[in-house]
Coordinates of C-alpha atoms in Angstrom, one line a residue:
M189 CA 0.1 -0.4 0.2
N190 CA 1.7 3.3 -1.0
T191 CA 1.3 5.7 2.0
N192 CA 3.1 8.4 0.6
N193 CA 2.4 11.4 -1.2
K194 CA 4.5 10.8 -4.5
P195 CA 2.3 8.8 -6.6
K196 CA 3.2 5.8 -8.6
E197 CA 2.2 4.8 -11.6
Y198 CA 0.1 1.5 -11.7
T199 CA -0.7 -0.6 -14.5
S200 CA -3.4 -2.8 -15.2
R201 CA -0.7 -6.2 -14.3
Q202 CA 0.8 -4.3 -11.4
M203 CA -2.1 -4.1 -9.8
L204 CA -3.4 -7.6 -10.1
P205 CA -0.7 -8.8 -7.7
I206 CA -1.9 -5.6 -4.6
I207 CA -5.1 -6.3 -5.4
F208 CA -4.8 -10.3 -4.8
A209 CA -3.0 -9.7 -1.7
L210 CA -5.2 -7.3 0.0
A211 CA -8.3 -9.8 -1.6
W212 CA -7.5 -13.4 -0.8
P213 CA -6.9 -13.3 3.1
T214 CA -10.4 -12.3 3.2
M215 CA -11.8 -15.2 0.9
L216 CA -10.1 -17.5 2.6
E217 CA -12.0 -16.1 5.9
Q218 CA -14.8 -15.7 4.7
F219 CA -15.0 -19.4 3.1
M220 CA -13.9 -20.7 6.4
Q221 CA -17.3 -19.0 7.6
T222 CA -18.8 -20.6 5.2
A223 CA -17.6 -24.2 5.2
V224 CA -18.0 -23.9 9.3
Q225 CA -21.7 -22.2 8.8
Y226 CA -22.1 -25.0 6.4
I227 CA -21.3 -27.7 9.4
D228 CA -23.2 -25.9 11.6
T229 CA -26.3 -26.3 9.3
A230 CA -26.1 -29.7 9.1
M231 CA -25.3 -30.7 12.1
V232 CA -28.5 -29.4 13.2
G233 CA -29.6 -30.6 10.3
V234 CA -29.2 -33.8 12.1
L235 CA -31.7 -32.8 14.7
G236 CA -34.8 -32.3 12.1
T237 CA -36.3 -29.9 9.9
H238 CA -37.4 -28.3 13.6
A239 CA -34.7 -27.5 15.0
T240 CA -33.5 -26.2 11.6
A241 CA -36.2 -24.2 10.6
S242 CA -35.8 -22.5 14.3
V243 CA -32.4 -21.9 14.0
G244 CA -33.2 -19.9 10.6
A245 CA -36.1 -18.7 11.4
T246 CA -34.3 -15.6 13.1
S247 CA -30.8 -15.6 11.4
T248 CA -32.2 -12.9 9.1
F249 CA -31.4 -10.9 12.1
N250 CA -27.7 -11.6 12.5
W251 CA -27.9 -9.3 9.2
L252 CA -29.7 -6.6 10.6
I253 CA -27.4 -6.0 13.6
G254 CA -24.2 -7.0 12.0
S255 CA -24.5 -5.0 8.8
T256 CA -25.3 -2.0 11.6
I257 CA -22.1 -2.5 13.0
S258 CA -20.4 -3.1 9.7
A259 CA -21.9 0.7 8.6
L260 CA -19.3 2.1 11.5
G261 CA -16.6 0.0 10.2
V262 CA -16.8 1.4 7.0
G263 CA -16.5 4.8 8.3
F264 CA -13.0 4.1 10.2
L265 CA -11.9 2.0 6.6
A266 CA -12.6 5.2 4.8
Y267 CA -10.8 7.8 7.3
I268 CA -8.4 5.3 7.5
A269 CA -7.3 4.3 4.6
Q270 CA -7.1 7.7 2.8
S271 CA -5.0 8.8 6.3
L272 CA -2.8 6.5 5.3
G273 CA -3.1 7.1 1.1
A274 CA -2.3 10.5 2.4
G275 CA 1.2 9.8 5.0
D276 CA -0.6 10.9 7.7
N277 CA -0.2 7.8 10.1
N278 CA -0.5 9.7 13.3
R279 CA -4.2 10.8 12.0
A280 CA -4.9 7.4 11.1
R281 CA -3.6 6.2 14.5
K282 CA -5.8 9.2 16.2
A283 CA -9.2 7.6 14.2
A284 CA -7.8 4.0 15.6
A285 CA -8.2 4.9 18.8
Q286 CA -11.5 6.2 18.4
S287 CA -12.8 2.7 17.1
V288 CA -12.6 1.6 20.6
F289 CA -14.6 4.7 22.2
I290 CA -17.0 3.2 19.3
V291 CA -17.1 -0.1 19.7
I292 CA -17.6 0.0 24.1
V293 CA -20.3 2.0 23.3
T294 CA -22.0 -0.2 20.7
G295 CA -21.3 -3.2 22.0
M296 CA -23.0 -2.0 25.4
F297 CA -25.8 -0.8 23.7
F298 CA -26.3 -4.4 21.3
T299 CA -26.2 -5.9 24.2
L300 CA -28.9 -4.8 26.5
L301 CA -31.3 -4.3 23.5
L302 CA -31.1 -7.9 21.9
Q303 CA -32.0 -9.5 25.8
L304 CA -34.7 -7.3 26.3
I305 CA -35.9 -8.3 22.7
K306 CA -35.2 -12.0 23.2
N307 CA -38.5 -12.8 23.2
L308 CA -39.8 -11.1 20.8
V309 CA -37.9 -11.2 18.1
P310 CA -39.7 -14.7 16.8
V311 CA -42.7 -13.1 17.2
W312 CA -42.2 -10.3 15.1
M313 CA -40.7 -12.8 12.6
Q314 CA -43.6 -14.5 12.1
V315 CA -41.9 -17.9 13.3
D316 CA -44.4 -20.9 13.6
P317 CA -45.5 -21.1 17.4
V318 CA -44.4 -24.7 17.6
I319 CA -40.8 -23.7 17.2
Q320 CA -41.1 -19.6 19.3
K321 CA -39.6 -21.3 22.4
D322 CA -36.8 -22.8 20.7
A323 CA -36.2 -19.8 18.8
A324 CA -35.8 -17.2 21.1
A325 CA -33.6 -19.6 23.3
Y326 CA -31.2 -20.1 20.1
F327 CA -31.5 -15.8 19.8
G328 CA -30.8 -15.0 23.3
I329 CA -28.2 -17.2 23.4
L330 CA -25.7 -16.4 20.2
Y331 CA -26.3 -12.8 20.9
A332 CA -25.1 -12.3 24.8
P333 CA -21.8 -11.7 23.7
M334 CA -22.3 -8.6 21.6
L335 CA -19.5 -6.5 22.8
F336 CA -17.0 -9.2 21.4
R337 CA -18.4 -9.6 18.1
T338 CA -18.5 -5.5 17.9
A339 CA -14.9 -5.8 18.2
S340 CA -14.5 -8.3 16.1
I341 CA -16.4 -6.4 13.0
I342 CA -15.0 -2.8 13.4
F343 CA -11.6 -4.0 14.7
G344 CA -11.4 -6.2 11.4
T345 CA -12.5 -3.3 9.2
V346 CA -9.7 -0.7 10.7
L347 CA -7.0 -3.2 10.4
R348 CA -8.3 -3.9 6.9
A349 CA -8.1 -0.3 6.5
A350 CA -3.8 -0.4 6.8
G351 CA -3.4 -3.2 4.5
D352 CA -3.7 -6.1 7.2
T353 CA -5.9 -8.5 5.9
K354 CA -4.1 -11.5 7.2
T355 CA -5.0 -11.0 11.1
P356 CA -8.9 -10.8 10.6
M357 CA -8.5 -14.2 8.7
H358 CA -6.3 -15.9 10.9
I359 CA -8.8 -15.2 14.2
G360 CA -11.5 -15.7 12.2
I361 CA -9.9 -19.5 11.2
Q362 CA -9.7 -19.6 14.8
V363 CA -12.8 -18.6 15.9
N364 CA -14.8 -20.8 13.2
L365 CA -12.7 -24.1 14.3
L366 CA -13.4 -23.5 17.7
N367 CA -17.1 -23.3 16.4
V368 CA -17.0 -26.8 15.3
I369 CA -15.3 -28.5 18.1
L370 CA -17.6 -27.0 20.9
N371 CA -20.5 -28.1 18.4
F372 CA -19.2 -31.7 18.8
L373 CA -19.2 -31.4 22.1
L374 CA -22.4 -29.4 23.1
I375 CA -24.8 -30.3 20.7
Y376 CA -25.3 -34.0 20.8
E377 CA -25.6 -36.8 23.8
T378 CA -22.3 -38.4 24.8
R379 CA -21.8 -40.9 22.3
A380 CA -19.4 -44.0 21.0
I381 CA -18.0 -44.7 17.4
N382 CA -16.4 -47.1 16.1
I383 CA -13.0 -46.7 14.8
G384 CA -11.9 -49.8 13.3
S385 CA -11.0 -52.6 16.0
H386 CA -11.6 -49.5 18.8
V387 CA -15.0 -48.1 20.8
I388 CA -14.1 -44.4 21.6
T389 CA -16.6 -42.5 23.4
I390 CA -17.0 -38.4 22.6
P391 CA -19.0 -37.0 25.6
G392 CA -21.7 -34.2 25.0
A393 CA -23.5 -31.9 26.8
G394 CA -26.8 -33.0 24.7
L395 CA -28.3 -29.1 24.5
N396 CA -29.5 -29.6 21.3
I397 CA -29.6 -26.2 19.5
R398 CA -29.1 -23.8 22.6
G399 CA -25.7 -25.8 22.4
A400 CA -24.7 -24.6 19.2
A401 CA -26.1 -21.4 19.9
L402 CA -24.2 -21.1 23.5
A403 CA -20.9 -23.0 20.9
S404 CA -20.8 -19.9 18.6
A405 CA -21.2 -17.6 21.8
I406 CA -17.9 -18.2 23.2
A407 CA -16.0 -18.9 19.9
Y408 CA -17.2 -14.9 19.6
I409 CA -15.8 -14.0 22.9
W410 CA -12.0 -15.5 21.8
G411 CA -12.3 -14.0 18.3
G412 CA -13.5 -10.3 19.7
L413 CA -10.5 -11.1 22.6
A414 CA -8.7 -11.7 20.0
I415 CA -8.4 -9.6 17.8
T416 CA -8.2 -6.5 20.4
Y417 CA -5.4 -7.8 21.1
K418 CA -4.1 -8.3 17.6
F419 CA -5.3 -4.5 17.3
Y420 CA -3.8 -2.8 20.8
A421 CA -0.3 -4.3 19.2
H422 CA -0.2 -3.1 15.7
T423 CA 3.2 -1.2 14.8
L424 CA 0.5 1.1 12.1
I425 CA -2.1 1.7 13.8
S426 CA -2.2 0.4 17.7
P427 CA -4.3 2.9 19.7
K428 CA -2.1 2.7 22.6
G429 CA -0.8 6.0 24.2
Q430 CA -4.1 8.2 22.4
N431 CA -7.6 9.1 23.5
I432 CA -9.9 7.4 23.6
R433 CA -12.5 10.1 24.1
P434 CA -14.5 10.9 21.8
D435 CA -12.7 13.4 18.7
T436 CA -15.7 15.1 17.4
T437 CA -13.6 16.6 14.1
I438 CA -12.6 12.7 13.5
L439 CA -16.0 11.3 15.0
S440 CA -17.7 13.4 12.5
S441 CA -15.7 12.7 9.5
V442 CA -16.2 8.9 9.9
M443 CA -20.2 9.7 10.2
K444 CA -20.4 11.6 6.8
V445 CA -19.7 8.1 5.5
A446 CA -20.8 5.4 8.3
L447 CA -24.5 7.0 8.6
P448 CA -25.3 7.2 4.6
N449 CA -24.2 3.1 5.1
M450 CA -26.0 2.7 8.4
L451 CA -29.2 3.6 7.2
Q452 CA -28.4 1.8 4.6
R453 CA -27.6 -1.5 5.4
F454 CA -30.7 -1.0 8.3
A455 CA -33.1 0.1 5.9
T456 CA -32.0 -3.4 3.7
S457 CA -30.6 -6.0 6.8
L458 CA -35.1 -4.6 8.1
G459 CA -35.9 -5.1 4.8
Y460 CA -34.5 -9.2 5.0
V461 CA -36.0 -10.0 8.4
V462 CA -39.2 -8.6 6.4
F463 CA -38.5 -10.5 3.8
A464 CA -37.7 -13.7 5.9
S465 CA -41.0 -13.2 7.9
M466 CA -42.9 -13.5 5.0
I467 CA -41.4 -17.3 3.9
N468 CA -41.9 -17.4 7.7
A469 CA -45.4 -17.4 7.1
I470 CA -45.5 -19.9 4.1
G471 CA -44.2 -22.6 6.1
E472 CA -42.0 -25.1 7.7
T473 CA -40.4 -26.7 4.4
A474 CA -40.5 -23.0 3.2
T475 CA -38.6 -22.0 5.8
A476 CA -35.8 -24.6 6.1
A477 CA -35.4 -24.6 2.5
H478 CA -34.6 -20.8 2.4
T479 CA -32.5 -21.3 5.1
I480 CA -30.4 -24.0 3.7
A481 CA -30.5 -22.0 0.4
N482 CA -29.0 -19.1 1.8
T483 CA -26.5 -21.1 3.7
V484 CA -25.4 -23.0 0.2
E485 CA -25.5 -19.5 -2.0
S486 CA -23.4 -17.6 1.1
A487 CA -20.3 -19.8 -0.3
F488 CA -20.1 -18.2 -3.9
Y489 CA -20.3 -14.5 -2.9
I490 CA -17.2 -15.3 -1.5
P491 CA -14.8 -13.8 -4.6
G492 CA -17.2 -11.0 -4.3
W493 CA -17.0 -10.2 -0.5
G494 CA -13.3 -10.3 -0.9
M495 CA -12.7 -8.5 -3.9
Q496 CA -15.0 -5.4 -2.6
T497 CA -12.9 -5.2 0.3
S498 CA -9.8 -5.1 -1.6
A499 CA -11.5 -2.5 -3.6
A500 CA -12.2 -0.7 -1.0
T501 CA -8.9 0.2 0.9
L502 CA -7.0 0.7 -2.5
A503 CA -9.9 3.3 -3.8
G504 CA -9.3 4.9 0.5
N505 CA -5.6 5.0 -0.3
A506 CA -5.5 6.6 -3.8
Y507 CA -7.8 9.0 -2.8
G508 CA -5.5 9.7 0.2
A509 CA -2.8 9.9 -2.2
K510 CA -4.6 12.0 -4.8
D511 CA -4.0 9.4 -7.3
N512 CA -7.2 9.7 -9.5
K513 CA -5.1 7.8 -12.5
K514 CA -4.8 4.9 -9.7
L515 CA -8.1 4.6 -9.2
T516 CA -8.8 4.4 -12.9
V517 CA -6.1 1.3 -13.6
L518 CA -7.8 0.2 -10.0
S519 CA -11.5 0.0 -11.1
R520 CA -10.6 -0.9 -14.4
T521 CA -8.7 -4.2 -13.6
V522 CA -10.8 -5.5 -10.7
L523 CA -14.7 -5.1 -12.4
P524 CA -14.1 -7.5 -14.9
L525 CA -11.4 -9.4 -12.6
E526 CA -15.1 -9.9 -10.3
V527 CA -17.3 -10.8 -12.9
G528 CA -15.3 -13.3 -14.5
L529 CA -14.9 -15.3 -10.6
M530 CA -18.6 -14.3 -10.6
V531 CA -19.4 -16.3 -13.4
I532 CA -17.8 -19.4 -12.2
S533 CA -19.0 -19.4 -9.3
G534 CA -22.1 -19.0 -10.7
S535 CA -21.7 -21.8 -13.2
L536 CA -20.9 -24.0 -10.0
L537 CA -23.2 -23.4 -7.8
F538 CA -26.1 -23.9 -10.8
I539 CA -24.4 -27.6 -11.4
F540 CA -23.7 -28.5 -7.8
A541 CA -26.8 -27.1 -6.4
P542 CA -28.7 -30.3 -5.7
I543 CA -26.0 -32.5 -4.0
L544 CA -24.9 -29.2 -1.5
V545 CA -28.3 -28.6 -0.3
K546 CA -28.5 -32.4 0.2
L547 CA -25.9 -32.2 2.9
F548 CA -28.0 -30.3 5.0
T549 CA -31.1 -32.2 4.9
S550 CA -32.8 -35.3 3.3
D551 CA -36.4 -34.0 3.1
S552 CA -37.1 -34.5 -0.7
N553 CA -39.3 -31.7 -0.6
V554 CA -36.8 -29.2 1.0
I555 CA -34.0 -30.3 -1.7
S556 CA -36.0 -29.9 -4.8
L557 CA -37.5 -26.0 -3.4
A558 CA -33.9 -24.8 -2.2
T559 CA -32.6 -26.8 -5.9
I560 CA -34.9 -24.9 -7.6
V561 CA -34.5 -21.4 -6.2
L562 CA -30.2 -21.7 -5.7
R563 CA -30.2 -22.4 -9.9
M564 CA -32.3 -19.4 -10.7
V565 CA -29.9 -17.1 -8.5
A566 CA -26.9 -18.6 -9.9
V567 CA -28.1 -17.4 -13.0
S568 CA -27.8 -13.4 -11.3
E569 CA -24.3 -13.8 -9.7
P570 CA -22.4 -12.4 -12.6
F571 CA -24.7 -9.4 -12.4
Y572 CA -24.7 -8.9 -8.8
G573 CA -21.1 -9.1 -8.9
V574 CA -20.6 -5.8 -10.5
P575 CA -22.5 -3.5 -7.6
I576 CA -20.3 -5.4 -5.1
I577 CA -17.4 -4.1 -6.5
I578 CA -18.7 -0.2 -7.5
E579 CA -19.9 0.2 -3.8
G580 CA -17.0 -1.0 -2.6
M581 CA -14.7 1.5 -4.3
M582 CA -17.2 4.5 -3.6
Q583 CA -17.2 3.2 0.0
G584 CA -12.9 4.0 0.2
L585 CA -13.8 7.0 -1.0
G586 CA -16.5 8.1 1.4
N587 CA -19.3 8.9 -1.5
T588 CA -21.6 5.8 0.7
V589 CA -24.9 8.4 -0.1
A590 CA -26.2 6.8 -3.6
P591 CA -25.6 3.0 -2.5
F592 CA -28.0 3.9 0.4
I593 CA -30.7 5.4 -1.9
Y594 CA -30.2 2.5 -4.6
N595 CA -30.5 -0.5 -2.1
V596 CA -32.8 0.9 -0.5
M597 CA -34.8 1.3 -3.6
G598 CA -34.5 -1.9 -4.0
M599 CA -35.1 -3.9 -1.5
W600 CA -38.2 -2.0 -0.1
C601 CA -39.7 -1.4 -4.4
I602 CA -38.3 -4.6 -5.3
R603 CA -37.4 -7.3 -3.2
I604 CA -40.5 -6.7 -0.6
I605 CA -43.1 -5.1 -2.3
G606 CA -43.2 -7.5 -5.0
T607 CA -42.9 -10.8 -2.7
F608 CA -45.6 -9.5 -0.3
I609 CA -47.4 -8.7 -3.3
C610 CA -46.5 -12.3 -4.9
T611 CA -46.8 -14.0 -1.5
K612 CA -50.0 -12.9 0.3
L613 CA -52.3 -11.5 -2.4
F614 CA -51.7 -14.2 -5.4
G615 CA -50.3 -17.1 -2.6
L616 CA -47.2 -18.3 -4.5
G617 CA -44.7 -19.8 -2.7
L618 CA -40.9 -19.3 -2.1
I619 CA -39.9 -19.5 -5.6
S620 CA -41.5 -16.4 -7.0
A621 CA -40.0 -14.4 -3.1
W622 CA -36.6 -16.1 -4.7
A623 CA -37.3 -13.9 -8.4
C624 CA -38.2 -11.1 -6.2
M625 CA -34.9 -11.3 -5.3
I626 CA -33.5 -11.4 -8.2
G627 CA -34.8 -9.0 -9.8
H628 CA -33.7 -6.7 -6.9
N629 CA -29.9 -7.8 -7.6
I630 CA -30.9 -6.8 -11.7
L631 CA -31.7 -3.0 -10.6
L632 CA -28.7 -2.5 -8.1
F633 CA -26.2 -4.0 -11.2
V634 CA -28.5 -1.4 -13.5
L635 CA -28.4 1.5 -11.5
F636 CA -24.0 0.7 -10.4
S637 CA -23.4 0.1 -14.1
Y638 CA -24.4 3.8 -14.3
Q639 CA -23.0 5.2 -11.7
Y640 CA -19.6 4.2 -13.1
L641 CA -20.2 5.0 -16.6
S642 CA -21.5 7.9 -15.7
G643 CA -18.2 9.1 -13.5
K644 CA -19.9 9.4 -10.6
W645 CA -18.7 6.6 -8.8
K646 CA -15.6 8.8 -7.4
S647 CA -17.1 12.5 -7.6
K648 CA -16.7 12.8 -4.2
M649 CA -12.7 12.4 -5.2
N650 CA -10.6 15.1 -3.3
R651 CA -13.5 16.9 -1.5
F652 CA -13.8 14.5 2.0
L653 CA -11.0 14.3 4.9

């Protein structure tokens, strides 16, 4: 990463290794997270459709909370990446210290709030009354360590803004492996397994879905502690010796970026909650199929989100260095690369959808329904890759207003209203809801492509900070 004021000439060939150097650790981290999500879903799926539905019924609330917190991280990413690009390491460290203040306040707020509403969330989500009690118990345990989860999200983003994507990757891998190990010990009863002529007894707490939630909660605590330690030990942006009391100058700049992004993520994630609640109302089979399909699909967005992190950091760095040519070369390199990767991932998803779904359930109705919707969305993946990258570069520049408008418009005007009409008025099922979701993604492709082709996506160049 260029952290001095002297511009450096870049070509696409020279830019590629820089992009991949930042992207691959994020991709590996997300791959591990997705692999563990696969394992979690499969392990809970052994308990039956009821357990899968109980866990999945409130899963979209995770997006609502996590994405709202992540928006704060985006504000710090833009500020710190731009500061380092301008060669102002001291300003970057001061911003890193302010992220500590935000983590403490935000983490404590969400811890209290989510424990107060844990029994209401399944009701709001229109969860089948039969599974509401289990869904509420799972939710309450999972969200108890919100302070630690907040630290993981925001400190991880700050480290990536400094070009350190490996530390969040290493800690993410630790968290995921710990989660899997604890799942084996907490979900199932004590049991004996045969390995050749030997019988091995594996201890188990037999806590079922509560065990799955507890395993995740303990892993989150470890992740929060580990990333905080690494953050404070970082040579470039450690907040040691810095004042963590509120600095209005820094926080106001961070919030200029974070607030539109936060409103966007809150509004779109709330849309996911409403979307999921309408699917839950269709029935247990639709809920299970939707949960499994979301889990399977998430693995195939890894190239997109990994590249977005790289694009955001490099765009912010180019902004700070006032290097418009580097920004242009970045965009012309990363966009075709992203489309190519998403074509490959979409093709693989289309081909292997039924095999992947069968990893999580043996219910033939769920398998059939989840396979259909996955093959539908696989066709749209290359289109979705374009807005992911353009939005990432705009975040790095601090331009978050247009993405806010586009995402809210797509979520509420296309996905939510469309799904309401299809499922509530016409009595259609899960397939129609996912068709509306694809329509949402296509709209984002059109709107963000307009931003890019018109040049408006970098209109804030040299006007922030």
